GROMACS .gro file of C-alpha atoms in nm:
model
  337
    1MET     CA    1   1.297   0.075  -8.665
    2THR     CA    2   1.309   0.034  -9.012
    3VAL     CA    3   1.673  -0.037  -9.092
    4GLN     CA    4   1.822  -0.324  -8.862
    5ALA     CA    5   2.175  -0.321  -8.938
    6MET     CA    6   2.459  -0.243  -9.184
    7GLY     CA    7   2.469  -0.533  -9.399
    8TYR     CA    8   2.751  -0.485  -9.636
    9PHE     CA    9   2.993  -0.225  -9.737
   10TRP     CA   10   3.094  -0.227 -10.137
   11VAL     CA   11   3.395  -0.011 -10.251
   12GLY     CA   12   3.502   0.061 -10.596
   13THR     CA   13   3.880   0.056 -10.676
   14SER     CA   14   4.153   0.034 -10.934
   15LYS     CA   15   4.383  -0.138 -10.653
   16LEU     CA   16   4.208  -0.485 -10.647
   17ASP     CA   17   4.544  -0.650 -10.549
   18ASP     CA   18   4.638  -0.402 -10.279
   19TRP     CA   19   4.266  -0.441 -10.140
   20THR     CA   20   4.310  -0.814 -10.143
   21SER     CA   21   4.638  -0.795  -9.934
   22PHE     CA   22   4.494  -0.537  -9.707
   23ALA     CA   23   4.184  -0.733  -9.619
   24ILE     CA   24   4.356  -1.058  -9.574
   25GLY     CA   25   4.677  -0.950  -9.408
   26GLN     CA   26   4.569  -0.645  -9.213
   27LEU     CA   27   4.215  -0.705  -9.112
   28GLY     CA   28   4.207  -1.075  -9.121
   29LEU     CA   29   3.899  -1.127  -9.355
   30GLN     CA   30   3.820  -1.449  -9.534
   31ALA     CA   31   3.849  -1.409  -9.926
   32VAL     CA   32   3.556  -1.558 -10.103
   33ASP     CA   33   3.594  -1.683 -10.477
   34ARG     CA   34   3.446  -1.424 -10.692
   35GLY     CA   35   3.539  -1.386 -11.061
   36GLY     CA   36   3.636  -1.109 -11.277
   37ALA     CA   37   3.711  -0.756 -11.140
   38MET     CA   38   3.529  -0.804 -10.777
   39ARG     CA   39   3.656  -0.952 -10.469
   40ALA     CA   40   3.436  -1.047 -10.149
   41PHE     CA   41   3.534  -1.121  -9.803
   42ARG     CA   42   3.367  -1.257  -9.489
   43MET     CA   43   3.396  -1.156  -9.143
   44ASP     CA   44   3.126  -1.383  -8.985
   45ASP     CA   45   2.879  -1.639  -9.092
   46ARG     CA   46   2.730  -1.406  -9.380
   47LYS     CA   47   2.857  -1.501  -9.734
   48GLN     CA   48   3.010  -1.171  -9.783
   49ARG     CA   49   3.026  -0.835  -9.599
   50LEU     CA   50   3.310  -0.629  -9.762
   51ILE     CA   51   3.300  -0.614 -10.133
   52VAL     CA   52   3.585  -0.444 -10.343
   53ASP     CA   53   3.476  -0.375 -10.711
   54GLY     CA   54   3.718  -0.308 -10.999
   55GLY     CA   55   3.428  -0.218 -11.216
   56LEU     CA   56   3.342   0.116 -11.027
   57THR     CA   57   3.561   0.417 -11.006
   58ASP     CA   58   3.773   0.474 -10.726
   59GLY     CA   59   3.568   0.679 -10.457
   60GLU     CA   60   3.252   0.497 -10.529
   61ARG     CA   61   3.115   0.330 -10.221
   62PHE     CA   62   2.777   0.231 -10.070
   63PHE     CA   63   2.640   0.058  -9.770
   64GLY     CA   64   2.366  -0.215  -9.799
   65TRP     CA   65   2.121  -0.152  -9.487
   66GLU     CA   66   1.928  -0.468  -9.406
   67VAL     CA   67   1.553  -0.485  -9.310
   68ALA     CA   68   1.363  -0.756  -9.163
   69ASP     CA   69   1.175  -0.889  -9.463
   70ALA     CA   70   1.004  -0.820  -9.793
   71THR     CA   71   0.717  -0.642  -9.620
   72ALA     CA   72   0.962  -0.405  -9.453
   73LEU     CA   73   1.145  -0.330  -9.787
   74ASP     CA   74   0.819  -0.250  -9.958
   75ALA     CA   75   0.729  -0.010  -9.676
   76LEU     CA   76   1.051   0.149  -9.690
   77ALA     CA   77   1.036   0.199 -10.050
   78ALA     CA   78   0.700   0.340 -10.041
   79ARG     CA   79   0.804   0.595  -9.774
   80LEU     CA   80   1.077   0.710  -9.985
   81GLU     CA   81   0.888   0.748 -10.299
   82ASN     CA   82   0.627   0.936 -10.093
   83ALA     CA   83   0.899   1.177  -9.985
   84GLY     CA   84   1.010   1.237 -10.342
   85VAL     CA   85   1.319   1.014 -10.324
   86ALA     CA   86   1.340   0.810 -10.649
   87VAL     CA   87   1.372   0.425 -10.590
   88ARG     CA   88   1.511   0.151 -10.830
   89ARG     CA   89   1.408  -0.198 -10.740
   90GLU     CA   90   1.703  -0.386 -10.846
   91ILE     CA   91   1.676  -0.703 -11.067
   92ALA     CA   92   1.748  -1.062 -10.952
   93THR     CA   93   2.096  -1.046 -11.096
   94VAL     CA   94   2.185  -0.742 -10.838
   95ALA     CA   95   2.023  -0.929 -10.564
   96ASP     CA   96   2.217  -1.240 -10.637
   97GLN     CA   97   2.545  -1.046 -10.658
   98ARG     CA   98   2.456  -0.890 -10.326
   99CYS     CA   99   2.375  -1.255 -10.171
  100ALA     CA  100   2.036  -1.112 -10.067
  101ALA     CA  101   1.675  -1.180 -10.161
  102GLU     CA  102   1.590  -0.851 -10.284
  103VAL     CA  103   1.756  -0.510 -10.301
  104ILE     CA  104   1.660  -0.138 -10.334
  105SER     CA  105   1.864   0.145 -10.436
  106PHE     CA  106   1.844   0.525 -10.392
  107ARG     CA  107   2.028   0.840 -10.313
  108ASP     CA  108   2.071   1.040  -9.996
  109PRO     CA  109   2.081   1.432  -9.991
  110ALA     CA  110   2.429   1.429 -10.060
  111GLY     CA  111   2.419   1.210 -10.376
  112ASN     CA  112   2.561   0.905 -10.204
  113ARG     CA  113   2.412   0.567 -10.345
  114VAL     CA  114   2.239   0.388 -10.066
  115GLU     CA  115   2.118   0.024 -10.089
  116ALA     CA  116   1.856  -0.160  -9.876
  117PHE     CA  117   1.800  -0.544  -9.857
  118HIS     CA  118   1.646  -0.825  -9.700
  119GLY     CA  119   1.725  -1.197  -9.678
  120GLY     CA  120   2.101  -1.186  -9.645
  121GLN     CA  121   2.253  -1.526  -9.698
  122ILE     CA  122   2.418  -1.758  -9.462
  123ALA     CA  123   2.752  -1.932  -9.568
  124ASP     CA  124   2.763  -2.314  -9.575
  125GLU     CA  125   3.080  -2.318  -9.399
  126PRO     CA  126   3.205  -2.148  -9.089
  127PHE     CA  127   3.408  -1.832  -9.087
  128ARG     CA  128   3.784  -1.884  -9.112
  129PRO     CA  129   4.001  -1.564  -9.069
  130ALA     CA  130   4.305  -1.494  -9.261
  131ARG     CA  131   4.502  -1.472  -8.979
  132HIS     CA  132   4.484  -1.573  -8.604
  133ILE     CA  133   4.211  -1.373  -8.460
  134GLY     CA  134   3.900  -1.414  -8.246
  135GLY     CA  135   3.671  -1.279  -8.483
  136PHE     CA  136   3.449  -0.971  -8.521
  137ARG     CA  137   3.141  -0.836  -8.320
  138THR     CA  138   2.871  -0.858  -8.583
  139GLY     CA  139   2.544  -1.061  -8.561
  140THR     CA  140   2.251  -0.839  -8.513
  141GLN     CA  141   2.481  -0.544  -8.491
  142GLY     CA  142   2.590  -0.567  -8.875
  143VAL     CA  143   2.918  -0.485  -9.012
  144GLY     CA  144   3.021  -0.202  -8.769
  145HIS     CA  145   2.958   0.174  -8.810
  146ALA     CA  146   3.056   0.445  -9.064
  147VAL     CA  147   3.144   0.808  -9.042
  148LEU     CA  148   3.011   1.047  -9.330
  149MET     CA  149   3.097   1.411  -9.403
  150MET     CA  150   2.807   1.579  -9.576
  151PRO     CA  151   2.755   1.962  -9.650
  152GLU     CA  152   2.374   1.969  -9.572
  153ILE     CA  153   2.366   1.807  -9.253
  154ASP     CA  154   2.007   1.890  -9.158
  155ALA     CA  155   1.874   1.756  -9.478
  156ALA     CA  156   2.101   1.427  -9.411
  157LEU     CA  157   1.949   1.402  -9.059
  158THR     CA  158   1.614   1.438  -9.175
  159PHE     CA  159   1.691   1.143  -9.439
  160TYR     CA  160   1.847   0.893  -9.218
  161ARG     CA  161   1.629   0.951  -8.909
  162ASP     CA  162   1.287   1.026  -9.052
  163LEU     CA  163   1.297   0.802  -9.380
  164LEU     CA  164   1.523   0.520  -9.294
  165GLY     CA  165   1.436   0.515  -8.917
  166PHE     CA  166   1.792   0.576  -8.751
  167ARG     CA  167   1.767   0.685  -8.386
  168ILE     CA  168   1.994   0.963  -8.248
  169THR     CA  169   2.230   0.837  -7.968
  170ASP     CA  170   2.427   1.144  -7.916
  171PHE     CA  171   2.506   1.462  -8.082
  172MET     CA  172   2.699   1.802  -8.096
  173GLY     CA  173   2.538   2.123  -8.237
  174PRO     CA  174   2.712   2.414  -8.438
  175PRO     CA  175   2.987   2.503  -8.496
  176VAL     CA  176   3.059   2.132  -8.499
  177SER     CA  177   2.749   1.956  -8.601
  178LEU     CA  178   2.772   1.593  -8.575
  179TYR     CA  179   2.506   1.315  -8.507
  180PHE     CA  180   2.574   0.956  -8.397
  181MET     CA  181   2.286   0.712  -8.480
  182HIS     CA  182   2.189   0.378  -8.397
  183VAL     CA  183   1.965   0.113  -8.545
  184ASN     CA  184   2.028  -0.163  -8.303
  185THR     CA  185   2.224  -0.224  -7.974
  186ARG     CA  186   2.548  -0.098  -8.125
  187HIS     CA  187   2.598   0.273  -7.984
  188HIS     CA  188   2.591   0.380  -8.357
  189SER     CA  189   2.598   0.230  -8.702
  190LEU     CA  190   2.643   0.565  -8.878
  191ALA     CA  191   2.755   0.908  -8.778
  192ILE     CA  192   2.700   1.220  -8.999
  193ALA     CA  193   2.921   1.522  -8.946
  194GLN     CA  194   2.911   1.850  -9.144
  195GLY     CA  195   3.175   1.924  -9.377
  196PRO     CA  196   3.253   2.122  -9.700
  197ARG     CA  197   3.206   1.837  -9.920
  198SER     CA  198   3.055   1.483  -9.920
  199ARG     CA  199   3.309   1.203  -9.827
  200MET     CA  200   3.360   0.909  -9.607
  201HIS     CA  201   3.591   0.925  -9.318
  202HIS     CA  202   3.606   0.576  -9.170
  203LEU     CA  203   3.444   0.227  -9.151
  204MET     CA  204   3.464   0.084  -8.803
  205MET     CA  205   3.519  -0.291  -8.746
  206GLU     CA  206   3.492  -0.421  -8.381
  207PHE     CA  207   3.695  -0.713  -8.262
  208TYR     CA  208   3.617  -0.961  -7.996
  209SER     CA  209   3.968  -0.936  -7.842
  210LEU     CA  210   4.158  -0.629  -7.728
  211ASP     CA  211   4.473  -0.837  -7.825
  212ASP     CA  212   4.355  -0.865  -8.193
  213VAL     CA  213   4.336  -0.500  -8.215
  214GLY     CA  214   4.685  -0.450  -8.054
  215LYS     CA  215   4.813  -0.724  -8.319
  216SER     CA  216   4.645  -0.501  -8.592
  217TYR     CA  217   4.815  -0.208  -8.442
  218ASP     CA  218   5.154  -0.372  -8.491
  219ILE     CA  219   5.072  -0.478  -8.850
  220ALA     CA  220   4.975  -0.115  -8.928
  221GLN     CA  221   5.283   0.012  -8.784
  222ARG     CA  222   5.502  -0.195  -8.996
  223GLU     CA  223   5.316  -0.105  -9.300
  224ASP     CA  224   5.327   0.255  -9.200
  225ARG     CA  225   4.955   0.286  -9.207
  226VAL     CA  226   4.843   0.416  -8.883
  227ALA     CA  227   4.670   0.740  -8.908
  228VAL     CA  228   4.528   0.775  -8.577
  229LYS     CA  229   4.693   0.648  -8.257
  230PHE     CA  230   4.547   0.415  -7.985
  231GLY     CA  231   4.284   0.590  -7.777
  232ARG     CA  232   3.944   0.557  -7.629
  233HIS     CA  233   3.624   0.745  -7.724
  234PRO     CA  234   3.406   0.930  -7.464
  235ASN     CA  235   3.067   0.842  -7.623
  236ASP     CA  236   3.073   0.479  -7.729
  237PHE     CA  237   3.364   0.382  -7.506
  238MET     CA  238   3.556   0.220  -7.804
  239THR     CA  239   3.915   0.131  -7.740
  240SER     CA  240   4.058   0.180  -8.106
  241PHE     CA  241   4.306   0.315  -8.367
  242TYR     CA  242   4.260   0.418  -8.713
  243MET     CA  243   4.448   0.238  -9.033
  244ARG     CA  244   4.486   0.384  -9.382
  245THR     CA  245   4.325   0.155  -9.654
  246PRO     CA  246   4.414   0.155 -10.015
  247SER     CA  247   4.110   0.395 -10.083
  248ASP     CA  248   4.076   0.742  -9.948
  249PHE     CA  249   3.904   0.640  -9.613
  250LEU     CA  250   4.036   0.492  -9.288
  251ILE     CA  251   3.914   0.178  -9.127
  252GLU     CA  252   3.872   0.188  -8.731
  253HIS     CA  253   3.997  -0.120  -8.558
  254GLY     CA  254   3.790  -0.116  -8.221
  255TRP     CA  255   3.710  -0.320  -7.915
  256GLY     CA  256   3.477  -0.290  -7.626
  257GLY     CA  257   3.194  -0.061  -7.764
  258ARG     CA  258   2.899   0.016  -7.538
  259GLU     CA  259   2.549  -0.074  -7.621
  260VAL     CA  260   2.226   0.150  -7.602
  261SER     CA  261   1.935   0.038  -7.421
  262PRO     CA  262   1.565   0.031  -7.549
  263GLY     CA  263   1.427   0.394  -7.485
  264TRP     CA  264   1.750   0.563  -7.512
  265GLN     CA  265   1.751   0.940  -7.504
  266PRO     CA  266   1.976   1.148  -7.724
  267VAL     CA  267   2.265   1.310  -7.539
  268GLU     CA  268   2.417   1.639  -7.639
  269LEU     CA  269   2.791   1.617  -7.608
  270LYS     CA  270   3.005   1.913  -7.496
  271SER     CA  271   3.319   1.752  -7.653
  272VAL     CA  272   3.417   1.443  -7.855
  273GLY     CA  273   3.784   1.457  -7.746
  274SER     CA  274   3.892   1.124  -7.639
  275PHE     CA  275   3.954   0.986  -7.289
  276TRP     CA  276   4.320   0.953  -7.404
  277GLY     CA  277   4.502   0.891  -7.721
  278HIS     CA  278   4.385   0.928  -8.065
  279GLN     CA  279   4.632   1.168  -8.181
  280GLY     CA  280   4.561   1.266  -8.535
  281LEU     CA  281   4.193   1.225  -8.537
  282PHE     CA  282   4.087   1.573  -8.568
  283GLU     CA  283   4.362   1.624  -8.832
  284SER     CA  284   4.229   1.342  -9.021
  285LEU     CA  285   3.882   1.510  -9.055
  286GLY     CA  286   4.032   1.803  -9.273
  287GLU     CA  287   4.046   1.835  -9.641
  288GLY     CA  288   4.404   1.720  -9.689
  289PRO     CA  289   4.732   1.781  -9.524
  290PRO     CA  290   4.783   2.142  -9.354
  291PRO     CA  291   5.069   2.368  -9.512
  292PRO     CA  292   5.397   2.356  -9.378
  293ASP     CA  293   5.363   2.693  -9.207
  294ALA     CA  294   5.031   2.618  -9.060
  295PRO     CA  295   4.999   2.639  -8.657
  296PRO     CA  296   4.940   2.295  -8.469
  297HIS     CA  297   4.576   2.182  -8.463
  298PRO     CA  298   4.446   2.259  -8.123
  299PRO     CA  299   4.341   1.946  -7.916
  300MET     CA  300   3.977   1.895  -7.872
  301PRO     CA  301   3.922   1.932  -7.483
  302ALA     CA  302   3.858   1.585  -7.311
  303PRO     CA  303   3.520   1.511  -7.164
  304GLU     CA  304   3.442   1.507  -6.814
  305PRO     CA  305   3.441   1.273  -6.631
  306ASN     CA  306   3.738   1.137  -6.805
  307HIS     CA  307   3.696   0.754  -6.675
  308ALA     CA  308   3.416   0.478  -6.778
  309PRO     CA  309   3.407   0.117  -6.714
  310LEU     CA  310   3.526  -0.123  -6.966
  311GLN     CA  311   3.238  -0.267  -7.172
  312VAL     CA  312   3.300  -0.647  -7.182
  313ILE     CA  313   3.116  -0.953  -7.304
  314ASP     CA  314   3.010  -1.189  -7.021
  315GLY     CA  315   3.308  -1.453  -6.992
  316ASN     CA  316   3.564  -1.252  -7.186
  317TYR     CA  317   3.722  -1.137  -6.868
  318GLU     CA  318   3.877  -1.261  -6.545
  319ARG     CA  319   3.790  -1.119  -6.215
  320MET     CA  320   4.081  -0.996  -5.993
  321SER     CA  321   4.116  -0.999  -5.613
  322GLY     CA  322   4.150  -0.689  -5.433
  323VAL     CA  323   3.972  -0.356  -5.404
  324CYS     CA  324   3.952  -0.053  -5.627
  325PRO     CA  325   3.863   0.281  -5.459
  326TRP     CA  326   3.787   0.444  -5.779
  327TRP     CA  327   3.542   0.191  -5.898
  328ASP     CA  328   3.388   0.153  -5.549
  329ALA     CA  329   3.323   0.515  -5.556
  330VAL     CA  330   3.158   0.517  -5.892
  331LYS     CA  331   2.932   0.241  -5.758
  332ARG     CA  332   2.830   0.439  -5.450
  333ALA     CA  333   2.768   0.743  -5.664
  334SER     CA  334   2.536   0.564  -5.897
  335ARG     CA  335   2.342   0.431  -5.630
  336SER     CA  336   2.284   0.754  -5.486
  337ILE     CA  337   2.128   0.892  -5.802
   0.00000   0.00000   0.00000
């Protein structure tokens, strides 16, 4: 693959103070000293992962996608240019601002700014979350995942799959065209969905501890920021909820996402309705609040089967005594395949 992970997320805002309070208090990120109209935040050993920039207008945002080294970055730039995509090789000042060795920038078919880089810098000090959390699942999997809405879904798919090297994990065809794509073992680092205009729906950050997601939910409820209630997705098995940010997109707080294995084959989905919960998710995909006399939004049918094992990291669980007929039946069925 060309792209290896989502390295950073950059968002423009006129609400620097609101974003600072949100990143520290709601997300638990560590603030980094940055001057002027820019605030940076850590979520692991990298010098920065989330950057809010008062020098950009509200709604401007872009991702920095990480590649292995200078050779890989040059090869990506050449592939983009051969496909007719204008590529800018950013000056050293920009790379320093991104805490990277080299950076290139370009536009996707929807006009979104995209950056690619190598040589992400490691901080000298350990990550210290702003509130008591066990940390985030990042490392080689990167920041998390993002969901983007785009009018020209076929052009976007060609761009991210064929030029940037994303692989399809699973998908739905018309009338709901939706592609989940991976670049590492995370089930998806990017999902693209067809919509009437280009916009970002959400950024997902995955916590190590389910309790930390629950505590985030308590905070979000107190702040009246819950946009989508607790639930569990059927494709990446993520247990999560979605929180409103000071900008016009959401942040999904997740736990227990599944991994994809080498040689993964794309799976066609019949439904993306959650196993349970996530009330408000499909309403949030719309272009604004429905009129008062609009009929209730029909729920997406739940997938079958409507159970899946929890995805846990070794050591982050305690085994219980006793038997579980459902799980024993699942194991017997898997052995018979």
